[in-house]
Coordinates of C-alpha atoms and ligand atoms in Angstrom, one line a residue:
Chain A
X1 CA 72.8 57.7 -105.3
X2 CA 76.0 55.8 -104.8
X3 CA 79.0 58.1 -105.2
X4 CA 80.5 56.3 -108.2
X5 CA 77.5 57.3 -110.1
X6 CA 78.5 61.5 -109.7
X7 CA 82.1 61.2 -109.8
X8 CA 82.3 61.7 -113.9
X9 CA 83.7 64.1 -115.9
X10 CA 80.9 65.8 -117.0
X11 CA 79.7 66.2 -113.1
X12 CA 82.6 68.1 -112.2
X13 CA 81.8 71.7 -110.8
X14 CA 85.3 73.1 -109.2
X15 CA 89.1 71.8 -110.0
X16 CA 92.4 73.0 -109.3
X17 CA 92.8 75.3 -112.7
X18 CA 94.7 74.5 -115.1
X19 CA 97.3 77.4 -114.7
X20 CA 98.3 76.3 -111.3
X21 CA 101.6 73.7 -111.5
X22 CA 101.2 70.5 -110.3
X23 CA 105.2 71.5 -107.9
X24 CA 103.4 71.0 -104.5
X25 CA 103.2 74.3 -102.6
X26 CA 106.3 75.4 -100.1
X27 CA 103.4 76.9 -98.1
X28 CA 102.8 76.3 -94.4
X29 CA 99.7 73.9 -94.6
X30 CA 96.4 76.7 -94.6
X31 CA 98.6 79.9 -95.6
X32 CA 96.6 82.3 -98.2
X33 CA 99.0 82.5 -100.4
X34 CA 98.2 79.6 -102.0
X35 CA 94.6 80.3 -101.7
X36 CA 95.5 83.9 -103.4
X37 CA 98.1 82.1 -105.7
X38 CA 94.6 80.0 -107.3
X39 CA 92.2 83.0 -107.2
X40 CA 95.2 84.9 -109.9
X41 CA 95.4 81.4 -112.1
X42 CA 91.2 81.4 -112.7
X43 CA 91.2 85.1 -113.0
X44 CA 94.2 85.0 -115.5
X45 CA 92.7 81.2 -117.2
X46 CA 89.1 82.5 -117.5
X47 CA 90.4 85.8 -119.7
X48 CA 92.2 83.7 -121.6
X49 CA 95.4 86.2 -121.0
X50 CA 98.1 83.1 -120.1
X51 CA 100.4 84.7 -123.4
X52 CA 99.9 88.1 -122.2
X53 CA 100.8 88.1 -118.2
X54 CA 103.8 88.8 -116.6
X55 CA 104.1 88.5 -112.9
X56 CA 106.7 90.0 -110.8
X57 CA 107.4 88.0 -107.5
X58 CA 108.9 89.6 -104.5
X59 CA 110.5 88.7 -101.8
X60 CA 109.2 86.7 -99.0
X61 CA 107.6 83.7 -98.8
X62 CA 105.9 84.5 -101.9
X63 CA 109.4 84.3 -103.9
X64 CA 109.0 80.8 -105.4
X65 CA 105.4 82.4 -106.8
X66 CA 106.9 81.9 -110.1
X67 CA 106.9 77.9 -109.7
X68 CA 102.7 77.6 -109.3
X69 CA 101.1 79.9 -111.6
X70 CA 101.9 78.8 -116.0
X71 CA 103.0 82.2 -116.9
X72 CA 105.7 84.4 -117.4
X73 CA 107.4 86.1 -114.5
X74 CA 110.4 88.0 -113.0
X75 CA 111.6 87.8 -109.9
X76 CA 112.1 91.5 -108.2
X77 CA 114.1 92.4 -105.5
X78 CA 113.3 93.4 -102.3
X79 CA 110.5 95.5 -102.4
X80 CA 111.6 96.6 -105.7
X81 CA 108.5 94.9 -108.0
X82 CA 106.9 97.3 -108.9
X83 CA 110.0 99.7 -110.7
X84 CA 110.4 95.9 -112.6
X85 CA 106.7 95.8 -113.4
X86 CA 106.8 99.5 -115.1
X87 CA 109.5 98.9 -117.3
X88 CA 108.0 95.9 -117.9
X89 CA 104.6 97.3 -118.8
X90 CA 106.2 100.5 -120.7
X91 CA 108.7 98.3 -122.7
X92 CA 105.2 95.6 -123.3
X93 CA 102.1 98.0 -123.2
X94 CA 99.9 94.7 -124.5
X95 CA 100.6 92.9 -121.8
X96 CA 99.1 92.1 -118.7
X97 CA 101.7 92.9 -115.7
X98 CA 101.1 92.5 -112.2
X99 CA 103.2 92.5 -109.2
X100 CA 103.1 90.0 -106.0
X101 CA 103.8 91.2 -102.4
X102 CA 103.8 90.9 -99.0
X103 CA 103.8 93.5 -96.0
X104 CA 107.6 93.7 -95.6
X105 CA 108.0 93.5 -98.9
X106 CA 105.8 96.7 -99.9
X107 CA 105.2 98.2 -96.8
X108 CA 108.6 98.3 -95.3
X109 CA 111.9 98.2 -97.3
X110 CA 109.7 98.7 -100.5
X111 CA 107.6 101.9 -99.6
X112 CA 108.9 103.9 -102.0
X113 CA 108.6 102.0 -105.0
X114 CA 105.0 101.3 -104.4
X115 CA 104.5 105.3 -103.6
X116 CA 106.0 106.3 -106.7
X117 CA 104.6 103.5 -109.4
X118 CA 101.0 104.3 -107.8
X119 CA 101.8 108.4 -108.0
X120 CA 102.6 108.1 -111.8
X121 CA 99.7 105.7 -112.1
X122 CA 101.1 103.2 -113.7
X123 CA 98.6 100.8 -115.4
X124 CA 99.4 97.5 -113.7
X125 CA 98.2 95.2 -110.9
X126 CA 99.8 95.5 -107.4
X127 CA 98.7 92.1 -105.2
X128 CA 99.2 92.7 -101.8
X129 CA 99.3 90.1 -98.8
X130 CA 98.8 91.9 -95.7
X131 CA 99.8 89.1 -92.7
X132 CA 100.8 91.1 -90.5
X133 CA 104.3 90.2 -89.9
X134 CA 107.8 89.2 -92.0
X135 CA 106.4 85.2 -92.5
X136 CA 109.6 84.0 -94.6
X137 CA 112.5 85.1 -92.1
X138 CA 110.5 84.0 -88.8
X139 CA 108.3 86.4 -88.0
X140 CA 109.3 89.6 -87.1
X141 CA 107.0 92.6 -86.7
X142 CA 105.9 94.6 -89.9
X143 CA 104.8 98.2 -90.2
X144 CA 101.2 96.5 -90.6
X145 CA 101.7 94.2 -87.2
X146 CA 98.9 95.1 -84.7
X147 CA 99.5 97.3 -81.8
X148 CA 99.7 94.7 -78.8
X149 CA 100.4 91.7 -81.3
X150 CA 103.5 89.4 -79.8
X151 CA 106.1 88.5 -82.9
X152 CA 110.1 87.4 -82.5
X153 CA 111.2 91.0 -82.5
X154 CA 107.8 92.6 -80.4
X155 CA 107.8 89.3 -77.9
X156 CA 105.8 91.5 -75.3
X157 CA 103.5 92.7 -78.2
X158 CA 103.7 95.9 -80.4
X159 CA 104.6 98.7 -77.6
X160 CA 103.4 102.3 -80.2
X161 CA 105.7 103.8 -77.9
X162 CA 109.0 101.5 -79.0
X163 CA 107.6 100.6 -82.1
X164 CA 105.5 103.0 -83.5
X165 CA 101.6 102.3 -85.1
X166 CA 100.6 99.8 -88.0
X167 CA 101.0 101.5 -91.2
X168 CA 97.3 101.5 -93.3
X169 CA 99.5 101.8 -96.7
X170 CA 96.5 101.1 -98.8
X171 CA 94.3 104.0 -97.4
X172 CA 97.1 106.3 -98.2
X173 CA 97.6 104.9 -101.7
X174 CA 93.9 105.6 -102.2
X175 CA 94.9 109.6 -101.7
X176 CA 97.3 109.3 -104.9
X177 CA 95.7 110.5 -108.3
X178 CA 97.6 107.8 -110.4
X179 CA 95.4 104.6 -108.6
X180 CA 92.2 103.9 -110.4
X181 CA 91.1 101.0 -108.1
X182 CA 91.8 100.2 -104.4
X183 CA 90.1 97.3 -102.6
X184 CA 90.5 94.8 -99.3
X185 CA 89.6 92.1 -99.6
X186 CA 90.7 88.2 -97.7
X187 CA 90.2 84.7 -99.1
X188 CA 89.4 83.1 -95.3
X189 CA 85.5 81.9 -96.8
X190 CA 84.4 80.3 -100.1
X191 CA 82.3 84.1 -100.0
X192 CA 85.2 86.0 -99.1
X193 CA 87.3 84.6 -101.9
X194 CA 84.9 84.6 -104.0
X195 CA 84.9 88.7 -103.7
X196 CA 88.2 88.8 -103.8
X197 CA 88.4 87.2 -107.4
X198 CA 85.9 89.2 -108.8
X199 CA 88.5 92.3 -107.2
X200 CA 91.5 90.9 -108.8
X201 CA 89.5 90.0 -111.9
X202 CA 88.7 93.9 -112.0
X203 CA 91.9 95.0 -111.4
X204 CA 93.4 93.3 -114.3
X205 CA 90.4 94.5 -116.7
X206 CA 91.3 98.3 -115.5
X207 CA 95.2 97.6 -116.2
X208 CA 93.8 97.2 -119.8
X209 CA 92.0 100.8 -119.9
X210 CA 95.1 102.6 -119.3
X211 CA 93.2 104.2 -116.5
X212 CA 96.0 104.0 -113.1
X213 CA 97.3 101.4 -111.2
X214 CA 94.9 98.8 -109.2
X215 CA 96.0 98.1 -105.9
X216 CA 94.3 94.8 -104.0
X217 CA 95.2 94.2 -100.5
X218 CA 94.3 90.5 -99.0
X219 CA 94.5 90.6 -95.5
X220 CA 95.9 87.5 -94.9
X221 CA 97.1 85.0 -92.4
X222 CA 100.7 83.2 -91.3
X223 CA 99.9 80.7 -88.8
X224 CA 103.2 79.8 -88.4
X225 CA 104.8 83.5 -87.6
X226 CA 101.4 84.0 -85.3
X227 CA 101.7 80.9 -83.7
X228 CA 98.1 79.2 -84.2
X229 CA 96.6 76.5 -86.2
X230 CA 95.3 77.6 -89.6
X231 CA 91.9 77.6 -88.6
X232 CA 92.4 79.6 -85.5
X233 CA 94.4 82.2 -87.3
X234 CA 91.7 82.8 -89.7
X235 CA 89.5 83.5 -87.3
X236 CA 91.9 85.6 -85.2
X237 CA 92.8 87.3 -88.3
X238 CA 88.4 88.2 -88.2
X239 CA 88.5 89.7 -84.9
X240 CA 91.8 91.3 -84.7
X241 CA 92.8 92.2 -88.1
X242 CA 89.6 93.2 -90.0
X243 CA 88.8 96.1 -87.1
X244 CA 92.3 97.7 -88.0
X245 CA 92.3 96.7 -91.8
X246 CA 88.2 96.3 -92.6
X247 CA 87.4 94.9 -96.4
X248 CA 85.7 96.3 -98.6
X249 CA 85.8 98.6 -102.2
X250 CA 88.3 102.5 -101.0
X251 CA 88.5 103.7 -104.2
X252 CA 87.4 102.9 -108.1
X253 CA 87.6 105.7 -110.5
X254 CA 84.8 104.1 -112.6
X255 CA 82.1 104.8 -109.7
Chain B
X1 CA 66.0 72.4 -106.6
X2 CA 68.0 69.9 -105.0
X3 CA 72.0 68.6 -105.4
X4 CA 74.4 65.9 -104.2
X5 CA 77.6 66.4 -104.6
X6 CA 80.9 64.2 -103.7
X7 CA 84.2 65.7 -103.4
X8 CA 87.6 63.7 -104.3
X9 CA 90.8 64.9 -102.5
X10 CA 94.8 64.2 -103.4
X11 CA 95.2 63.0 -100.3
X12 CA 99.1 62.8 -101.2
X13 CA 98.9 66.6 -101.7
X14 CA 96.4 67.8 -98.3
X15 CA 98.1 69.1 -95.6
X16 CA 96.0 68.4 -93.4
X17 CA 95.2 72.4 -92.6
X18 CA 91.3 71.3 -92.1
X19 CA 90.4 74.9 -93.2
X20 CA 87.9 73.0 -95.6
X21 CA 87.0 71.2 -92.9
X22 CA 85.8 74.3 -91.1
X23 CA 84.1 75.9 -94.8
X24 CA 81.9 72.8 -95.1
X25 CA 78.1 74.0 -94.7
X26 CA 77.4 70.4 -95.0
X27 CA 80.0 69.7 -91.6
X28 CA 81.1 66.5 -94.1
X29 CA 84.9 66.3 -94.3
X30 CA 87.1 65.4 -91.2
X31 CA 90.6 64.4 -90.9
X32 CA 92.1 60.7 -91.3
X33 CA 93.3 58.9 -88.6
X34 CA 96.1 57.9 -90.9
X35 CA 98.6 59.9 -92.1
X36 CA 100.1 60.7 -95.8
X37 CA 103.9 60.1 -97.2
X38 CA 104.8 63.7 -95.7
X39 CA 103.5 63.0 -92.4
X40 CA 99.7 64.9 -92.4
X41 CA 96.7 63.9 -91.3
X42 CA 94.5 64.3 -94.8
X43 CA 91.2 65.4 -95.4
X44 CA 88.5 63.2 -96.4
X45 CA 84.8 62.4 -96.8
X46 CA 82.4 62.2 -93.1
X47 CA 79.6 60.9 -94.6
X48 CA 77.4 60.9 -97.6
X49 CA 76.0 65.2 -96.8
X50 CA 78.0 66.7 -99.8
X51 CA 75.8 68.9 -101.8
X52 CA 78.7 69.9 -104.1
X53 CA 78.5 73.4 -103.2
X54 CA 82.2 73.9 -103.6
X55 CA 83.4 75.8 -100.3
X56 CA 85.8 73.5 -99.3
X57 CA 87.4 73.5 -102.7
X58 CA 87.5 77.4 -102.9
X59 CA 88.9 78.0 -99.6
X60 CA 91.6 74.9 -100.2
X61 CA 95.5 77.2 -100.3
X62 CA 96.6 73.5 -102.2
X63 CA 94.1 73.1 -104.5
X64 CA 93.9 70.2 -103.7
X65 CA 89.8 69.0 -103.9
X66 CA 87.5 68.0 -107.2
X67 CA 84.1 68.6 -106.3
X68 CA 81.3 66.6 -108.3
X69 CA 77.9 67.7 -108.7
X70 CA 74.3 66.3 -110.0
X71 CA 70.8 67.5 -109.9
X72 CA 68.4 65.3 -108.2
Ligands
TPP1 C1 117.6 93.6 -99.3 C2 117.0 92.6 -98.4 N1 116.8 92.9 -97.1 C3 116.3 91.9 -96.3 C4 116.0 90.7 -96.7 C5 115.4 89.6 -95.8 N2 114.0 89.4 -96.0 C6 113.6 88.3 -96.7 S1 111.9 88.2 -96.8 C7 111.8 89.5 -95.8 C8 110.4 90.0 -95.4 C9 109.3 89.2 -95.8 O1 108.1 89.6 -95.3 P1 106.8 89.8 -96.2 O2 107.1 90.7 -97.4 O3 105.7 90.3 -95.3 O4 106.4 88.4 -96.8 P2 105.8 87.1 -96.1 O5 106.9 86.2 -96.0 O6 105.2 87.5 -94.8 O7 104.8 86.7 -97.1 C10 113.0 90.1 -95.4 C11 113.1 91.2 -94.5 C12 116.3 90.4 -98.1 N3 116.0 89.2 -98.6 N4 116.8 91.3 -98.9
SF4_2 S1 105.7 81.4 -92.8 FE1 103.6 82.3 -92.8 S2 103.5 83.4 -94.8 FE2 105.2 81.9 -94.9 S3 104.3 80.0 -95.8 FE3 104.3 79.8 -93.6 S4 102.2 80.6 -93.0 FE4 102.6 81.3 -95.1
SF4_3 S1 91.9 72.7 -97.2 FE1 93.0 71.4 -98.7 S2 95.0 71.1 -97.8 FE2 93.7 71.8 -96.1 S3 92.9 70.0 -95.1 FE3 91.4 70.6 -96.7 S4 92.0 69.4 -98.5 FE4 93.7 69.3 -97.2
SF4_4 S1 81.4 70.5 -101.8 FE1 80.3 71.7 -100.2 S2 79.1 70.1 -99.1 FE2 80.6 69.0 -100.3 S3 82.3 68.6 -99.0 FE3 82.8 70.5 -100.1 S4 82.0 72.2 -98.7 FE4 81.1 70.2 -98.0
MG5 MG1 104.1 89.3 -94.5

């Protein structure tokens, strides 16, 4: 069959959604956050919730979020999303709020916003992009950076002894009464990214039960702050990454 | 039940990250020898193996790649 014949409208089985810009991405080519940044649009298109989401970006590489997904948003600062995504949702209870964040961004200069909005159990979304490292200002290490892994500030590798042990943040959130669901996922395979939009999907239909805050790490990659090509930091990220920070379901108050 | 698929790609948009490239069950998509206005290498059809599954579209960070699908 000559390919002429299938390429029709009617034959057409995946396209970019409609929520996603058409602004070209600022990414590094083959970062996740624009793979994670198209998972949110289809989660947030297929509910038909466009009118009713507000997103909070961070900051980090993820800053310009607010140019690639059709919705509204605010722009936090450091670390500081998800005190803007509670007044948010308590001043809007109808909508649908959800904050955007890296690793230095919630993990570091952010801890204890994210500690706090997760202990009252606030009922929003918390996206989380674990990569290991501080991607937007050149890759410095992060509390989550692997013990041994080499970044601009840790050139010889993460030494525990200089610079202390990678911080599992969202094990530790799981402990908190106020989170309702808590999940790892990473967007690296068609499979894998597939589970992780049926995990943001379900943390935006909990936000709605007014039942705790859903937490959903995506262990991510930043080939350019690690050094390799896309495709060899996703599979680094599989042998390296996944044995410190494995996916899968921690916690879901509805099981 | 069998498929064949096609895919088209914005070929001004690719950044050549070939992370489809490497999601393909089918092993049909490879990198130009030519480059685009921004300087990549962009992806594009192999040969004539697409079964439309949609893998290389899922995993694309640019959204970037229409998959077509028919039953045969
Ligand atoms: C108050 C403040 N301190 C420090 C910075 C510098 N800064 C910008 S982005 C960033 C870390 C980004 O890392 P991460 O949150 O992991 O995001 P990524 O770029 O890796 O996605 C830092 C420290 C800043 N912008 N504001
Ligand atoms: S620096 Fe890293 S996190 Fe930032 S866009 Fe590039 S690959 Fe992605
Ligand atoms: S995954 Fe997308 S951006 Fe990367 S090479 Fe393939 S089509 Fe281009
Ligand atoms: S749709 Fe499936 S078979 Fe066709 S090019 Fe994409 S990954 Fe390969
Ligand atoms: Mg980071």
């Amino acid at each position: 069959m000559e390919n002429l014949d299938i390429k029709r409208p009617e034959n057409i089985v995946y396209r970019k959604p409609a929520l996603l810009t058409d602004n070209i991405m600022h990414y590094c080519p083959g970062c996740s956050h624009g793979t994670v940044h198209k998972l949110i649009a289809e989660v947030i298109e297929e509910m038909g919730i466009q009118d009713q989401t507000v997103g909070i970006s961070p900051v980090g590489c993820s800053v310009f979020a607010y140019n690639y997904i059709d919705i509204d948003w605010q722009e936090a600062a450091h670390g500081r999303a998800p005190a803007l995504a509670t007044a948010t949702k308590r001043l809007c209870p109808e909508k649908y709020v959800f904050t955007y964040q890296g690793d230095g961004d919630l993990a570091s200069i952010g801890t204890a916003e994210i500690i706090h909005a997760c202990s009252r159990g606030e009922n929003i979304v918390v996206i989380f992009i674990n990569n290991g490292i501080y991607g937007m200002t050149g890759g410095q290490m992060a509390p989550t950076t692997l013990l041994g892994m080499k970044t601009s500030t840790t050139p010889y590798g993460r030494d525990p002894k200089l610079n202390g042990f990678p911080l599992k943040i969202t094990e530790m959130l799981a402990a908190l009464d106020g989170t309702a669901y808590i999940t790892r996922q990473s967007v690296h395979t068609a499979a894998a990214a597939r589970k992780a939009k049926n995990a943001i999907r379900k943390g935006f239909e909990y936000s709605a039960k007014n039942i705790g805050l859903s937490f959903i790490e995506i262990v991510s990659t930043c080939n350019s702050g690690w050094k390799l090509s896309p495709v060899e930091a996703n599979k680094w990220m599989e042998e390296h990454m996944f044995a410190k920070y494995p996916v899968g379901d921690i916690k879901d108050v509805l099981k | 039940m069998a498929f064949k698929g096609t895919i088209e790609i914005d070929t001004q948009k690719c950044k050549g990250c070939a992370v489809c490239i490497e999601n393909c069950p089918a092993k049909c998509i490879r990198l130009s020898k030519s480059v685009n206005s921004k300087g990549y290498r962009y992806a594009e059809l192999a040969n004539d193996g697409c079964v439309g599954c949609a893998s290389c579209a899922t995993v694309c960070p640019d959204s970037v790649i229409t998959v077509y699908r028919v039953k045969i």
